[in-house]
């Protein structure tokens, strides 16, 4: 039996397991002896031992590794690549015993064409939360370098290219924010696992703060170049959190839109992958005082900047994803402001 339910965190960044607890309790009413239960949801390290196991044993009256078997194999899927990732991504299976983990590896091997590594519950839990936390921290580093470049009069995109020429220095892309279901949440799952222990977690909260603040920084660029936003019209290009998808969960564009509205401006949203925001981008740009690119959809690479400028009331464009060509923008008269590039200010 596979359990795949949401495992969100609350406003205090503490895991909320209503769906998981409900699923496990419901399952307990129907669980047959010697069944193998596998939790695929991404959970706080320690969840299998401290939450799932006790509920199953209490509700069924059975003992783990005798009446039933328990394992976890955190999913590794993402919007637009679900079936591909199911087959091609390696998996980590955690078992209550070595034998359970080995059996799980055989089971997953029916579908998964990549490596299936065996481990215990806690290792599998940590691996999944750690890999997403690693990405969050690395993006935060890139974003902080972007902010430093803006302050010092440099271009983060050139800096990044040169840094990456040094072996092993694969600096990620800075950007207007980090969204989705996993990356904004999973670092807090990892940090929460030791909140009652004497482990001073400092890097993870700092990275989360940097990435969460990027939409505010983009808003600051708007204010810096427009002044008072009251009664202005702002075009937001891209509402999904992920390029070439319609997934808007925890989208940085939501945070930006909220700040713009609070400043007294109205917003126009364009996103070719979301029905409610689709349409001709130039038509939506009409009468707008500024445009802000928040999502690196492939379609936006083909925007005719000259036509965009003609449609807008002013020529201000803020690029939060380094999608527009700086030289071309200058040639057609676009006032392009790129994240992390003070030379375009």
Short mmCIF file of C-alpha atoms in Angstrom, two decimals:
data_model
loop_
_atom_site.label_atom_id
_atom_site.label_comp_id
_atom_site.label_asym_id
_atom_site.label_seq_id
_atom_site.Cartn_x
_atom_site.Cartn_y
_atom_site.Cartn_z
CA UNK A 1 0.00 0.00 0.00
CA UNK A 2 1.43 3.38 -1.06
CA UNK A 3 0.69 6.54 0.90
CA UNK A 4 1.08 9.78 -1.07
CA UNK A 5 -0.49 12.74 0.74
CA UNK A 6 0.45 16.37 1.33
CA UNK A 7 2.69 17.20 4.29
CA UNK A 8 2.59 21.00 4.61
CA UNK A 9 4.09 23.22 7.29
CA UNK A 10 2.17 25.88 9.19
CA UNK A 11 3.01 29.58 9.59
CA UNK A 12 5.50 28.66 12.33
CA UNK A 13 7.22 26.28 9.86
CA UNK A 14 6.13 23.23 11.84
CA UNK A 15 4.87 20.16 9.93
CA UNK A 16 1.12 19.59 9.82
CA UNK A 17 0.20 15.95 9.35
CA UNK A 18 -3.60 15.93 9.25
CA UNK A 19 -3.68 14.20 5.86
CA UNK A 20 -0.96 11.71 6.77
CA UNK A 21 -2.52 10.79 10.11
CA UNK A 22 -5.94 10.44 8.49
CA UNK A 23 -4.58 8.22 5.71
CA UNK A 24 -2.73 5.94 8.13
CA UNK A 25 -5.75 5.62 10.44
CA UNK A 26 -8.10 4.87 7.53
CA UNK A 27 -5.66 2.31 6.19
CA UNK A 28 -5.45 0.62 9.59
CA UNK A 29 -9.12 -0.35 9.36
CA UNK A 30 -8.47 -2.36 6.19
CA UNK A 31 -4.88 -3.53 6.58
CA UNK A 32 -4.34 -7.21 5.93
CA UNK A 33 -1.71 -9.21 7.75
CA UNK A 34 1.77 -9.23 6.16
CA UNK A 35 0.95 -6.17 4.04
CA UNK A 36 3.77 -3.84 3.06
CA UNK A 37 2.99 -0.16 3.72
CA UNK A 38 5.16 2.42 1.94
CA UNK A 39 5.05 6.15 2.66
CA UNK A 40 6.08 8.14 -0.43
CA UNK A 41 5.26 11.58 0.99
CA UNK A 42 8.20 13.79 1.92
CA UNK A 43 8.21 13.94 5.72
CA UNK A 44 10.21 15.38 8.58
CA UNK A 45 13.00 12.99 9.59
CA UNK A 46 11.69 10.86 12.44
CA UNK A 47 8.11 10.77 11.14
CA UNK A 48 8.16 7.06 10.27
CA UNK A 49 9.30 6.05 13.74
CA UNK A 50 7.43 8.60 15.82
CA UNK A 51 4.14 9.05 13.95
CA UNK A 52 3.41 6.44 11.26
CA UNK A 53 4.61 3.37 13.16
CA UNK A 54 2.77 4.11 16.45
CA UNK A 55 -0.52 4.83 14.65
CA UNK A 56 -0.35 1.63 12.62
CA UNK A 57 0.53 -0.55 15.60
CA UNK A 58 -2.07 1.03 17.88
CA UNK A 59 -4.89 1.06 15.35
CA UNK A 60 -4.30 -2.47 14.00
CA UNK A 61 -3.09 -4.23 17.13
CA UNK A 62 -0.30 -5.70 15.00
CA UNK A 63 3.45 -5.43 15.47
CA UNK A 64 5.70 -4.09 12.73
CA UNK A 65 7.89 -6.74 11.07
CA UNK A 66 5.49 -9.41 12.34
CA UNK A 67 1.93 -8.48 11.41
CA UNK A 68 2.88 -5.94 8.76
CA UNK A 69 5.93 -4.32 7.19
CA UNK A 70 6.72 -0.65 6.88
CA UNK A 71 8.95 1.36 4.58
CA UNK A 72 9.37 4.77 3.00
CA UNK A 73 10.47 5.85 -0.44
CA UNK A 74 10.16 9.63 -0.91
CA UNK A 75 8.89 10.57 -4.37
CA UNK A 76 11.12 12.44 -6.79
CA UNK A 77 8.66 13.86 -9.28
CA UNK A 78 7.97 17.37 -10.56
CA UNK A 79 5.37 19.07 -12.78
CA UNK A 80 5.75 18.19 -16.43
CA UNK A 81 8.17 15.31 -15.76
CA UNK A 82 6.15 12.95 -13.60
CA UNK A 83 6.25 9.80 -15.72
CA UNK A 84 9.82 10.44 -16.86
CA UNK A 85 11.04 10.88 -13.30
CA UNK A 86 9.16 7.80 -12.10
CA UNK A 87 11.15 5.71 -14.54
CA UNK A 88 14.48 7.52 -14.82
CA UNK A 89 15.19 9.01 -11.38
CA UNK A 90 17.05 6.94 -8.81
CA UNK A 91 15.17 6.14 -5.60
CA UNK A 92 16.08 5.59 -1.98
CA UNK A 93 14.02 2.97 -0.16
CA UNK A 94 14.01 2.89 3.62
CA UNK A 95 12.86 -0.25 5.40
CA UNK A 96 12.07 -1.14 8.99
CA UNK A 97 14.48 -4.01 8.44
CA UNK A 98 17.17 -4.75 5.89
CA UNK A 99 14.95 -7.45 4.39
CA UNK A 100 12.04 -5.03 4.01
CA UNK A 101 14.28 -2.53 2.20
CA UNK A 102 15.57 -5.24 -0.13
CA UNK A 103 12.02 -6.34 -0.95
CA UNK A 104 11.08 -2.72 -1.66
CA UNK A 105 14.05 -2.44 -4.03
CA UNK A 106 12.74 -5.42 -6.00
CA UNK A 107 9.25 -3.88 -6.10
CA UNK A 108 10.45 -0.47 -7.33
CA UNK A 109 12.79 -2.14 -9.79
CA UNK A 110 9.74 -3.22 -11.79
CA UNK A 111 9.21 0.43 -12.81
CA UNK A 112 12.38 2.35 -11.97
CA UNK A 113 15.11 2.04 -14.60
CA UNK A 114 17.69 3.89 -12.48
CA UNK A 115 19.43 2.81 -9.26
CA UNK A 116 17.32 1.88 -6.24
CA UNK A 117 19.39 2.25 -3.07
CA UNK A 118 18.40 0.56 0.19
CA UNK A 119 18.56 2.23 3.58
CA UNK A 120 16.60 2.62 6.81
CA UNK A 121 13.67 4.97 7.53
CA UNK A 122 15.66 7.90 8.92
CA UNK A 123 18.23 7.86 6.11
CA UNK A 124 15.56 7.93 3.40
CA UNK A 125 13.76 10.76 5.22
CA UNK A 126 16.92 12.83 5.53
CA UNK A 127 18.04 12.22 1.94
CA UNK A 128 14.83 13.67 0.46
CA UNK A 129 14.62 16.70 2.73
CA UNK A 130 18.36 17.31 2.42
CA UNK A 131 18.41 17.27 -1.39
CA UNK A 132 15.70 19.93 -1.60
CA UNK A 133 17.31 21.93 1.20
CA UNK A 134 20.62 21.80 -0.67
CA UNK A 135 18.97 23.32 -3.73
CA UNK A 136 17.29 26.02 -1.65
CA UNK A 137 20.59 26.96 0.00
CA UNK A 138 22.42 27.06 -3.33
CA UNK A 139 19.74 29.29 -4.89
CA UNK A 140 19.94 31.56 -1.85
CA UNK A 141 23.70 31.86 -2.37
CA UNK A 142 23.15 32.88 -5.99
CA UNK A 143 20.49 35.38 -4.95
CA UNK A 144 22.71 36.93 -2.31
CA UNK A 145 25.52 37.29 -4.85
CA UNK A 146 22.99 39.01 -7.14
CA UNK A 147 22.13 41.50 -4.40
CA UNK A 148 25.82 42.12 -3.74
CA UNK A 149 26.46 42.71 -7.45
CA UNK A 150 23.62 45.22 -7.63
CA UNK A 151 25.06 47.12 -4.67
CA UNK A 152 28.65 47.12 -5.98
CA UNK A 153 27.96 47.95 -9.61
CA UNK A 154 28.52 44.53 -11.18
CA UNK A 155 26.60 42.05 -13.34
CA UNK A 156 25.80 38.80 -11.51
CA UNK A 157 25.24 36.96 -14.78
CA UNK A 158 28.79 37.69 -15.90
CA UNK A 159 30.09 36.87 -12.42
CA UNK A 160 28.25 33.55 -12.50
CA UNK A 161 29.69 32.63 -15.90
CA UNK A 162 33.20 33.29 -14.67
CA UNK A 163 32.74 31.53 -11.33
CA UNK A 164 31.53 28.41 -13.14
CA UNK A 165 34.80 28.24 -15.07
CA UNK A 166 36.48 27.18 -11.85
CA UNK A 167 36.17 23.38 -11.44
CA UNK A 168 33.46 22.34 -9.01
CA UNK A 169 31.93 25.82 -8.71
CA UNK A 170 28.53 25.19 -10.28
CA UNK A 171 26.76 28.35 -9.13
CA UNK A 172 23.00 28.13 -9.65
CA UNK A 173 20.79 30.79 -11.24
CA UNK A 174 19.60 33.71 -9.15
CA UNK A 175 15.97 34.65 -9.68
CA UNK A 176 12.85 36.49 -8.62
CA UNK A 177 11.88 33.87 -6.04
CA UNK A 178 11.52 30.18 -5.24
CA UNK A 179 8.10 28.55 -5.40
CA UNK A 180 6.45 25.17 -5.72
CA UNK A 181 5.28 22.65 -3.18
CA UNK A 182 8.62 21.15 -2.16
CA UNK A 183 11.51 23.60 -1.91
CA UNK A 184 9.76 26.23 0.24
CA UNK A 185 8.59 23.46 2.60
CA UNK A 186 11.15 20.67 2.77
CA UNK A 187 13.95 22.71 4.38
CA UNK A 188 11.57 23.41 7.27
CA UNK A 189 10.80 19.69 7.56
CA UNK A 190 14.52 18.99 7.92
CA UNK A 191 15.05 21.84 10.40
CA UNK A 192 11.99 20.83 12.43
CA UNK A 193 13.41 17.38 13.04
CA UNK A 194 15.93 18.79 15.53
CA UNK A 195 13.98 21.76 16.94
CA UNK A 196 13.78 20.05 20.36
CA UNK A 197 17.40 18.95 20.27
CA UNK A 198 20.58 20.93 20.85
CA UNK A 199 21.33 21.51 17.15
CA UNK A 200 21.65 25.20 16.21
CA UNK A 201 20.10 25.34 12.72
CA UNK A 202 21.24 28.63 11.17
CA UNK A 203 21.91 28.17 7.46
CA UNK A 204 18.52 26.74 6.51
CA UNK A 205 16.42 29.60 7.98
CA UNK A 206 18.81 32.16 6.46
CA UNK A 207 18.46 30.62 3.00
CA UNK A 208 14.67 30.52 3.33
CA UNK A 209 14.61 34.20 4.31
CA UNK A 210 16.75 35.22 1.32
CA UNK A 211 14.67 33.30 -1.19
CA UNK A 212 11.33 34.31 0.32
CA UNK A 213 12.35 37.95 0.16
CA UNK A 214 13.20 38.00 -3.55
CA UNK A 215 9.68 39.08 -4.68
CA UNK A 216 10.00 41.96 -2.21
CA UNK A 217 13.30 42.88 -3.81
CA UNK A 218 11.69 42.90 -7.24
CA UNK A 219 8.98 45.16 -5.83
CA UNK A 220 11.74 47.41 -4.49
CA UNK A 221 13.20 47.69 -7.99
CA UNK A 222 9.78 48.80 -9.23
CA UNK A 223 9.55 51.49 -6.56
CA UNK A 224 13.12 52.59 -7.19
CA UNK A 225 12.47 53.22 -10.87
CA UNK A 226 8.86 54.33 -10.76
CA UNK A 227 8.50 56.15 -7.47
CA UNK A 228 4.90 56.23 -6.28
CA UNK A 229 2.99 53.26 -7.69
CA UNK A 230 -0.45 54.62 -6.86
CA UNK A 231 -2.83 54.30 -9.84
CA UNK A 232 -0.12 52.72 -12.00
CA UNK A 233 -0.69 49.61 -14.13
CA UNK A 234 1.86 46.81 -13.84
CA UNK A 235 2.11 43.80 -16.16
CA UNK A 236 3.37 40.58 -14.53
CA UNK A 237 4.80 38.12 -17.04
CA UNK A 238 4.43 34.62 -15.65
CA UNK A 239 2.31 33.45 -12.73
CA UNK A 240 3.38 29.81 -12.49
CA UNK A 241 6.33 29.17 -10.21
CA UNK A 242 8.02 26.89 -12.76
CA UNK A 243 8.94 27.68 -16.36
CA UNK A 244 6.74 26.04 -18.99
CA UNK A 245 4.19 24.76 -16.46
CA UNK A 246 0.84 25.85 -15.07
CA UNK A 247 1.75 25.10 -11.45
CA UNK A 248 1.28 28.23 -9.34
CA UNK A 249 1.79 26.71 -5.90
CA UNK A 250 3.69 29.19 -3.70
CA UNK A 251 4.44 31.25 -6.79
CA UNK A 252 6.68 34.29 -6.18
CA UNK A 253 4.35 36.17 -8.53
CA UNK A 254 1.59 35.91 -5.93
CA UNK A 255 3.75 37.72 -3.38
CA UNK A 256 4.73 40.38 -5.90
CA UNK A 257 1.12 40.93 -6.97
CA UNK A 258 0.11 41.40 -3.33
CA UNK A 259 2.80 44.04 -2.75
CA UNK A 260 1.86 45.89 -5.94
CA UNK A 261 -1.82 45.99 -4.97
CA UNK A 262 -0.96 47.20 -1.47
CA UNK A 263 0.97 50.06 -3.08
CA UNK A 264 -2.19 51.20 -4.87
CA UNK A 265 -1.35 49.93 -8.33
CA UNK A 266 -3.41 47.58 -10.49
CA UNK A 267 -1.96 44.45 -12.02
CA UNK A 268 -2.35 42.68 -15.33
CA UNK A 269 -1.18 39.06 -15.40
CA UNK A 270 -0.05 37.11 -18.43
CA UNK A 271 0.85 33.43 -18.37
CA UNK A 272 0.59 31.31 -21.52
CA UNK A 273 0.23 28.10 -19.49
CA UNK A 274 -2.69 29.22 -17.33
CA UNK A 275 -6.09 29.62 -19.00
CA UNK A 276 -7.20 32.49 -16.79
CA UNK A 277 -4.08 34.51 -17.68
CA UNK A 278 -3.44 33.47 -21.29
CA UNK A 279 -3.92 35.71 -24.31
CA UNK A 280 -1.81 37.99 -26.47
CA UNK A 281 0.95 39.49 -24.38
CA UNK A 282 1.07 42.75 -26.36
CA UNK A 283 -2.64 43.32 -25.83
CA UNK A 284 -2.23 42.83 -22.11
CA UNK A 285 0.74 45.20 -22.11
CA UNK A 286 -1.43 48.02 -23.47
CA UNK A 287 -1.50 51.07 -21.19
CA UNK A 288 0.85 49.45 -18.66
CA UNK A 289 3.44 51.59 -16.89
CA UNK A 290 5.90 48.73 -16.38
CA UNK A 291 6.35 45.02 -17.07
CA UNK A 292 7.96 42.53 -14.68
CA UNK A 293 9.15 39.15 -15.93
CA UNK A 294 8.81 36.64 -13.09
CA UNK A 295 8.74 33.24 -14.84
CA UNK A 296 11.16 32.08 -17.53
CA UNK A 297 8.57 30.57 -19.87
CA UNK A 298 10.08 29.65 -23.24
CA UNK A 299 7.45 31.75 -25.01
CA UNK A 300 8.81 34.89 -23.41
CA UNK A 301 12.16 34.43 -25.11
CA UNK A 302 10.38 35.21 -28.39
CA UNK A 303 8.76 38.44 -27.22
CA UNK A 304 9.28 41.26 -29.72
CA UNK A 305 10.71 43.93 -27.46
CA UNK A 306 10.04 46.70 -29.97
CA UNK A 307 6.39 45.68 -30.17
CA UNK A 308 6.21 45.37 -26.38
CA UNK A 309 7.57 48.89 -25.99
CA UNK A 310 5.03 50.24 -28.49
CA UNK A 311 2.18 48.66 -26.55
CA UNK A 312 3.21 49.98 -23.14
CA UNK A 313 2.69 53.46 -21.75
CA UNK A 314 6.36 53.57 -20.68
CA UNK A 315 9.40 51.48 -21.59
CA UNK A 316 10.29 50.09 -18.14
CA UNK A 317 10.84 46.31 -18.03
CA UNK A 318 12.20 44.48 -15.00
CA UNK A 319 13.68 41.07 -15.81
CA UNK A 320 13.80 38.76 -12.80
CA UNK A 321 15.08 35.76 -14.76
CA UNK A 322 17.68 37.13 -17.23
CA UNK A 323 15.54 36.22 -20.22
CA UNK A 324 15.75 39.39 -22.28
CA UNK A 325 18.82 40.42 -24.27
CA UNK A 326 20.33 43.53 -22.70
CA UNK A 327 21.88 44.85 -25.91
CA UNK A 328 18.73 44.35 -27.97
CA UNK A 329 16.60 46.00 -25.30
CA UNK A 330 18.84 49.04 -25.39
CA UNK A 331 18.68 49.22 -29.18
CA UNK A 332 14.86 49.27 -29.24
CA UNK A 333 14.58 51.76 -26.38
CA UNK A 334 13.49 49.43 -23.58
CA UNK A 335 14.58 50.56 -20.11
CA UNK A 336 15.64 47.10 -18.99
CA UNK A 337 16.41 46.45 -15.33
CA UNK A 338 17.90 43.01 -14.76
CA UNK A 339 18.06 41.35 -11.37
CA UNK A 340 21.65 41.43 -10.15
CA UNK A 341 22.89 43.80 -12.84
CA UNK A 342 23.44 47.38 -11.73
CA UNK A 343 24.66 48.32 -15.21
CA UNK A 344 21.06 48.28 -16.41
CA UNK A 345 19.86 50.63 -13.68
#
